[in-house]
Structure formats: C-alpha cells, structure tokens
Coordinates of C-alpha atoms in Angstrom, one line a residue:
M9 CA 53.8 -39.4 91.4
E10 CA 50.4 -41.1 91.8
A11 CA 49.0 -41.1 94.9
M12 CA 48.4 -44.4 96.2
L13 CA 47.8 -45.2 100.0
E14 CA 44.6 -43.0 100.8
V15 CA 43.4 -46.3 101.2
L16 CA 45.4 -46.7 104.1
G17 CA 44.8 -43.0 105.7
I18 CA 47.8 -41.9 104.1
D19 CA 46.9 -38.2 102.1
P20 CA 48.6 -37.4 99.1
E21 CA 51.0 -34.9 100.3
S22 CA 52.4 -37.3 103.6
E23 CA 52.8 -39.9 100.8
S24 CA 55.3 -37.7 98.9
V25 CA 57.0 -37.3 101.7
Y26 CA 57.4 -40.5 102.7
A27 CA 58.5 -41.3 99.2
A28 CA 61.1 -38.9 99.4
L29 CA 62.8 -40.3 102.5
L30 CA 62.8 -43.9 100.7
S31 CA 66.4 -43.2 100.0
G32 CA 66.9 -44.8 103.4
R33 CA 69.4 -42.4 104.7
P34 CA 68.5 -39.8 107.4
V35 CA 67.2 -36.4 106.1
T36 CA 66.6 -33.2 107.4
L37 CA 63.7 -31.1 107.5
D38 CA 65.7 -28.5 105.1
D39 CA 66.1 -31.8 102.6
L40 CA 62.5 -32.6 102.7
V41 CA 61.6 -29.7 101.8
R42 CA 63.8 -29.2 98.8
T43 CA 62.8 -32.8 97.8
A44 CA 58.8 -33.0 98.4
G45 CA 58.6 -29.0 96.8
L46 CA 56.5 -28.3 99.5
P47 CA 56.6 -25.7 102.1
P48 CA 58.4 -26.1 105.7
A49 CA 54.9 -26.0 107.9
R50 CA 53.5 -28.6 105.4
V51 CA 56.1 -31.2 105.4
R52 CA 56.1 -31.0 109.3
V53 CA 52.3 -31.9 109.1
A54 CA 53.2 -35.0 106.9
L55 CA 55.9 -36.0 108.9
R56 CA 53.8 -36.0 112.1
R57 CA 51.0 -37.9 110.2
L58 CA 53.8 -40.7 109.2
Q59 CA 55.3 -40.4 112.4
S60 CA 51.8 -41.4 113.9
S61 CA 51.4 -44.0 111.7
G62 CA 54.5 -45.6 111.9
L63 CA 56.1 -44.8 108.6
V64 CA 58.5 -42.5 109.8
G65 CA 61.2 -42.6 112.6
R66 CA 62.9 -39.3 114.0
R67 CA 66.6 -39.1 115.1
H68 CA 66.9 -36.2 118.0
G69 CA 70.0 -34.2 117.3
R70 CA 70.7 -30.7 115.8
P71 CA 69.5 -30.4 113.5
A72 CA 67.0 -33.6 114.1
T73 CA 66.6 -36.0 111.0
Y74 CA 64.0 -38.5 109.5
I75 CA 64.0 -42.1 108.5
A76 CA 61.8 -44.1 106.4
I77 CA 60.7 -47.5 108.5
D78 CA 60.9 -50.1 106.3
P79 CA 57.4 -50.2 103.7
E80 CA 57.6 -54.0 103.9
V81 CA 57.2 -53.7 107.8
A82 CA 55.0 -50.5 108.0
L83 CA 52.8 -51.1 105.4
D84 CA 52.0 -54.2 106.0
G85 CA 51.0 -53.4 109.4
L86 CA 48.7 -50.6 107.7
L87 CA 47.2 -53.2 105.5
L88 CA 46.5 -55.6 108.1
N89 CA 44.9 -52.8 110.4
R90 CA 42.9 -51.5 107.3
Q91 CA 41.9 -55.4 106.5
D92 CA 40.5 -55.8 110.3
E93 CA 38.5 -52.6 110.0
L94 CA 36.8 -53.5 106.6
H95 CA 36.1 -57.4 108.1
K96 CA 34.4 -55.5 111.4
A97 CA 32.6 -53.3 109.0
R98 CA 31.3 -56.6 106.4
L99 CA 29.9 -58.0 109.5
R100 CA 28.2 -54.9 111.0
A101 CA 26.5 -54.5 107.0
G102 CA 25.9 -58.1 107.4
E103 CA 23.8 -57.4 110.4
F104 CA 22.2 -54.5 109.0
T105 CA 21.1 -56.5 105.8
E106 CA 19.9 -59.3 108.1
R107 CA 17.4 -56.6 109.8
F108 CA 16.4 -55.2 107.2
R109 CA 15.1 -58.3 105.5
R110 CA 13.5 -59.4 108.6
A111 CA 11.5 -56.0 108.7
A112 CA 11.0 -56.9 104.9
A113 CA 9.1 -59.6 105.5
T114 CA 6.4 -58.0 107.2
R115 CA 6.1 -54.8 105.7
D116 CA 3.4 -53.7 103.5
P117 CA 3.6 -55.4 100.0
A118 CA 3.0 -51.3 98.7
E119 CA 6.8 -50.7 100.2
V120 CA 8.5 -53.3 97.7
I121 CA 7.7 -50.7 95.1
E122 CA 9.1 -47.7 94.4
I123 CA 7.7 -44.9 91.9
I124 CA 9.9 -42.6 90.9
T125 CA 8.5 -39.7 88.3
G126 CA 10.5 -36.5 86.7
T127 CA 13.5 -36.9 84.1
D128 CA 15.8 -35.7 86.7
A129 CA 14.5 -38.0 89.4
V130 CA 14.5 -41.4 87.1
Q131 CA 18.1 -40.7 85.6
Q132 CA 19.5 -40.1 89.2
R133 CA 17.8 -43.4 90.5
S134 CA 19.1 -45.4 87.4
D135 CA 22.7 -44.0 87.7
Q136 CA 22.4 -45.1 91.4
M137 CA 21.3 -48.5 90.2
V138 CA 23.7 -48.8 87.8
R139 CA 26.7 -47.9 90.0
N140 CA 25.8 -50.8 93.0
V141 CA 25.9 -53.5 90.5
R142 CA 27.7 -56.3 92.5
H143 CA 27.9 -59.6 90.0
Q144 CA 25.1 -58.9 87.2
L145 CA 23.5 -56.1 85.0
R146 CA 20.6 -57.4 82.8
V147 CA 18.9 -55.0 80.3
F148 CA 16.4 -54.7 78.0
D149 CA 17.2 -51.6 75.6
K150 CA 14.1 -49.9 73.8
P151 CA 13.1 -46.5 72.4
P152 CA 12.4 -44.0 72.8
Y153 CA 15.1 -42.2 74.4
H154 CA 15.2 -39.1 76.1
D155 CA 18.8 -38.2 75.1
G156 CA 18.2 -39.6 71.6
G157 CA 19.7 -42.6 72.7
L158 CA 23.6 -41.4 71.9
D159 CA 25.0 -41.4 75.6
P160 CA 27.9 -43.3 75.8
N161 CA 26.7 -44.8 79.1
Q162 CA 29.6 -44.1 81.4
A163 CA 28.2 -45.7 84.4
E164 CA 28.3 -49.0 82.1
L165 CA 31.8 -48.9 81.2
D166 CA 32.8 -48.5 84.4
L167 CA 30.8 -51.8 85.5
L168 CA 33.0 -53.5 82.8
N169 CA 35.9 -52.2 83.3
R170 CA 35.4 -53.6 87.1
G171 CA 34.9 -56.8 85.5
V172 CA 30.8 -57.2 86.2
T173 CA 28.8 -59.2 83.6
V174 CA 26.6 -57.0 81.5
R175 CA 24.3 -58.2 79.4
A176 CA 21.5 -56.8 76.6
V177 CA 18.8 -57.4 74.6
Y178 CA 18.3 -54.7 72.3
D179 CA 15.1 -54.0 70.5
A180 CA 15.9 -53.6 66.6
A181 CA 14.6 -50.3 66.2
S182 CA 17.1 -49.3 69.1
I183 CA 20.3 -50.1 66.8
D184 CA 18.8 -48.4 63.6
I185 CA 19.2 -45.1 64.9
P186 CA 21.7 -43.4 63.2
G187 CA 24.8 -43.4 65.1
R188 CA 24.0 -46.0 67.7
Q189 CA 26.0 -48.8 66.1
K190 CA 28.9 -47.1 66.9
L191 CA 27.9 -47.1 70.6
V192 CA 26.7 -50.4 70.3
R193 CA 29.9 -51.8 68.7
M194 CA 32.1 -49.5 71.8
W195 CA 30.1 -51.3 74.6
A196 CA 30.3 -54.5 73.1
E197 CA 34.3 -54.2 73.0
A198 CA 34.0 -53.4 76.3
G199 CA 32.8 -56.9 77.6
E200 CA 28.9 -56.4 77.0
E201 CA 27.2 -59.7 75.9
A202 CA 24.5 -58.1 73.3
R203 CA 21.6 -59.9 71.5
V204 CA 18.4 -58.3 69.2
L205 CA 14.7 -59.0 69.1
A206 CA 12.4 -57.8 66.7
D207 CA 10.2 -56.4 69.5
V208 CA 11.4 -56.2 73.1
P209 CA 8.4 -55.4 75.5
T210 CA 9.7 -52.4 77.3
K211 CA 12.9 -51.0 78.6
M212 CA 14.1 -52.4 81.7
G213 CA 17.3 -52.6 84.0
L214 CA 17.7 -55.6 86.4
V215 CA 20.1 -55.5 89.2
D216 CA 21.5 -58.5 89.9
D217 CA 18.6 -60.4 91.9
R218 CA 17.8 -57.4 94.1
L219 CA 16.3 -54.7 92.1
A220 CA 14.4 -53.9 88.9
M221 CA 13.3 -50.6 87.3
L222 CA 11.3 -49.9 84.1
P223 CA 8.5 -47.2 82.8
L224 CA 5.2 -47.5 84.7
R225 CA 3.8 -47.1 81.2
A226 CA 4.8 -47.4 77.7
G227 CA 4.9 -44.5 75.1
S228 CA 5.2 -43.8 71.6
G229 CA 7.7 -40.6 72.3
P230 CA 9.7 -39.2 75.2
D231 CA 7.3 -38.4 78.0
P232 CA 8.7 -35.1 79.5
S233 CA 7.6 -36.1 83.0
P234 CA 8.5 -40.2 82.8
S235 CA 7.4 -42.0 86.0
F236 CA 9.4 -45.2 86.5
V237 CA 8.7 -48.1 88.8
V238 CA 11.6 -49.9 90.9
L239 CA 10.8 -52.9 92.0
H240 CA 12.5 -54.8 95.2
R241 CA 13.0 -58.2 95.9
S242 CA 9.4 -60.1 95.5
A243 CA 7.7 -62.5 92.9
V244 CA 7.5 -60.0 90.5
L245 CA 11.0 -59.1 90.3
D246 CA 11.5 -63.2 90.0
A247 CA 9.2 -63.1 87.1
L248 CA 10.6 -60.2 85.4
S249 CA 14.3 -61.9 85.5
A250 CA 12.5 -65.1 84.2
L251 CA 11.3 -63.2 81.8
F252 CA 14.9 -61.8 80.6
E253 CA 16.1 -65.4 80.6
A254 CA 13.5 -66.8 78.5
L255 CA 14.1 -63.9 76.0
W256 CA 17.8 -64.0 76.1
A257 CA 17.6 -67.7 75.0
V258 CA 15.6 -66.8 71.8
A259 CA 17.4 -63.7 71.0
Q260 CA 19.9 -63.4 68.4
P261 CA 23.3 -62.6 68.9
L262 CA 24.3 -59.4 67.6
R263 CA 27.4 -59.0 65.8
T264 CA 29.0 -55.7 65.8
Q265 CA 32.5 -55.8 64.6
D266 CA 33.7 -54.7 61.5
A267 CA 34.0 -57.7 59.9
A268 CA 33.6 -58.4 55.8
G269 CA 30.4 -60.7 56.7
D270 CA 28.7 -58.0 58.7
D271 CA 29.5 -55.3 56.2
P272 CA 26.2 -54.2 54.0
Q273 CA 28.7 -54.0 51.1
A274 CA 29.9 -57.1 51.6
L275 CA 26.7 -58.5 50.4
S276 CA 26.1 -59.1 46.6
E277 CA 23.4 -56.8 45.1
R278 CA 21.0 -60.1 44.8
D279 CA 21.6 -61.5 47.9
Q280 CA 20.4 -57.9 49.4
L281 CA 17.7 -58.4 47.2
L282 CA 16.8 -61.9 49.0
V283 CA 17.2 -60.5 52.3
S284 CA 15.1 -57.8 51.8
L285 CA 12.4 -59.8 50.1
L286 CA 12.7 -62.2 52.6
T287 CA 12.5 -59.9 55.4
A288 CA 8.8 -58.4 53.5
G289 CA 7.5 -61.9 54.2
L290 CA 7.1 -63.0 50.4
P291 CA 6.4 -66.4 49.6
D292 CA 9.7 -68.5 48.2
E293 CA 8.1 -68.6 44.6
A294 CA 7.7 -64.9 44.4
I295 CA 11.3 -64.4 45.8
A296 CA 12.5 -66.6 43.1
R297 CA 10.8 -64.9 40.1
Q298 CA 11.7 -61.0 42.0
A299 CA 15.6 -62.5 42.0
D300 CA 15.4 -64.4 38.8
L301 CA 16.6 -67.8 40.3
S302 CA 15.5 -71.4 40.4
Y303 CA 13.4 -72.8 43.4
R304 CA 16.8 -74.8 44.4
T305 CA 19.2 -72.2 43.9
L306 CA 17.2 -70.0 45.6
Q307 CA 17.0 -72.7 48.9
R308 CA 20.6 -72.5 48.5
R309 CA 21.2 -69.1 48.7
V310 CA 19.2 -69.0 51.7
R311 CA 20.7 -71.6 53.7
A312 CA 24.3 -69.6 53.0
L313 CA 23.0 -66.3 54.3
M314 CA 21.5 -68.2 57.4
E315 CA 24.8 -69.8 57.8
R316 CA 26.5 -66.4 57.4
A317 CA 24.0 -65.1 59.9
G318 CA 24.6 -67.8 62.7
A319 CA 21.0 -67.9 62.2
S320 CA 19.1 -71.4 62.8
T321 CA 15.9 -70.1 61.8
R322 CA 14.7 -67.3 58.7
F323 CA 13.1 -64.9 61.5
Q324 CA 17.1 -65.1 63.3
L325 CA 18.2 -64.3 59.7
G326 CA 15.5 -61.2 59.2
I327 CA 16.5 -59.8 63.1
H328 CA 20.6 -60.4 61.7
A329 CA 19.7 -58.6 58.6
A330 CA 18.0 -55.6 60.3
A331 CA 20.7 -55.2 63.1
N332 CA 23.2 -55.0 60.7
G333 CA 22.0 -52.8 57.6
W334 CA 21.8 -55.9 54.9
V335 CA 18.9 -54.4 53.7
T336 CA 19.8 -50.9 53.2
G337 CA 18.9 -48.9 50.3
V338 CA 17.6 -52.4 48.4
K339 CA 14.5 -52.0 46.5
P340 CA 12.6 -54.8 44.7
R341 CA 12.7 -54.4 41.0
T342 CA 8.6 -54.7 40.7
S343 CA 6.0 -54.0 43.3
V344 CA 5.1 -57.7 44.3
S345 CA 2.4 -58.8 46.5
G346 CA 1.6 -61.8 49.0
G347 CA -0.8 -63.3 46.1
D348 CA 1.7 -63.6 43.2
E349 CA 2.6 -67.1 43.8

C-alpha cells in the first residue's frame, strides 16, 4: 500500500501498522506482526509513534491490545496542527522575503546579476530555477544545445503536471533538428504553449517575474565552458519580460499534432512547390511560371495555403512551412532568379 501520511509526520511503517488496525476491533501485538509483516520490535516502535500522535489507543490486560482512533477525529487533528505550522512558516517566509527585498533595494546594482560558468554549474542553476517556478515559465528556445537538443526536459514536464503555465517561442532552426519535433509534440501534449519565429534573438528562461537566465555571449557552436547570466528583479528583467511578450504576440502558433493538415504528404506536389518558391522569396510572376499557373489561380492557392496554416501573412505562412516540414525534399523545376519577371 502506498504511504501517504508522511506529510503529517507518520512514517510508512507506522502507516502500515495503523492500516492494519482499521478493522475497528482490538488486536494484539502478535496479530499486528502477522498482519503488517514486520518484526515485533519495529511494530512496537510504530505503535509508540502512533500513540504519541493520537492515532492509536492501548487497552491494558494480558495480553495488551491496541485499537485505532477514529481517523476522522485523529487525522483531522494532525491536519489542523500541520496547517497551523504551515501558516506560521508562511508568515516567517514573508518576513524573510520582506527583509531580503529591503536589503536588495540598497545593495550594489552588481548584485542583481549572477554569472554562472561551466556546463555543470549552468545546468544545476537552470534546473534549480525551473523547479522553483510558481506561476509561469517563459522560454526562448534557440540552438546550439549542449545535449544536442534531444533532452526530454523532465523538469518542465513536472511543472506542467503541477499546472504551471509554460510558454515557449522556438527558433525555426530548433525544430528542424532530427528527432526534436517528437519532443516538442510531447511537451505540447503535456500542456506547453508553443510558437515559432524565424529568428529568436537568444535563448532565455524567465521564471515568473523574478528571475531570467540567458547566455552571456552568443555562439555558433556549443561552448565547452559556457557562461550564463542570471538576472534578479530589476529594470533589465522588466525589459526582457516585455521583449518576450512582444515576440510572443508576433510569433506563429506551432502546430505539432499529427493532423492531416500538418502532414507534409497531405500537400500536393504542386502546393509543396508553391510553398518552396514562396519561402525562397521569388516574385509571384516567377512562381506562377514555375508552377504553370495563372496569376489569379496562384493567388487563390496561396490564400488557401494561408488559411490552412492559420497564417494572416505570407511571412507567417513561411514560418509554418518551416516548422511543419511542408517544403521537405521539394525542388524547383529549374533555376530561377529574382530577376525573372
């Protein structure tokens, strides 16, 4: 039986002994040894703990017998005591927080910034920050990745399981890594809200409105000894929060479900060619010639593709195409330059 009363200070062995007493009839020590499957000495220790917690009563006699106190009475009493302790702890934590903030208002501005160096130290600080999110985690996701970008990110899954809001803006290159779309789909199914941009400015994590973590310098490849900066409450943190919200507003929703509309094979070969030429930046006249379509038909097909992608601009259509593999393996029939009008 799974132990659930440790939060009330009842260890698993004591809980199993208490469960064995719930028949409501007095039982002897020997009865409990047989029922709980524990040595006599450990059953005696468990009984003493249960008696001191007010969960078990003892009846004297030969032999002595034990009986469970009504859980509605006994456990409610423990719960009330623990709630009172938690309330006092919250008040104390509030006092400490206020003292810290008063001190922070007068400290050197340099103390608002932490510099973390080294792969292990960066990972440890990142995990610590993520696991302490209270309300919302906001992320800019951008290569390169020290783990190749294929870490399942259990810390985020735990957050989502707790009901914490997670919003991520992915760089288009980040979801083009083989095997990564499967992970992005898994996070989305767990509750992550995801959008994509052609070029995210930096990788970054924002914990509530309290902390931000981002690389100290950008690099084209994994740094063997990376340096990250952690920012505490400050005007800089407010600016990073505003930057995230501004880019979130213009980013394209990332559709990761295995729907027919997002399956590259669901596009006709001609529509795949259209998307490929559109994302290459060719003018409409050249695209119409390449696809062997009239100008009016081209416009109609492009509008249909935009509706299918949920895009209001061609730029958003290009982002959706890159994110969902619509142009994979499609080549123009001939080499066409922007001057062919």
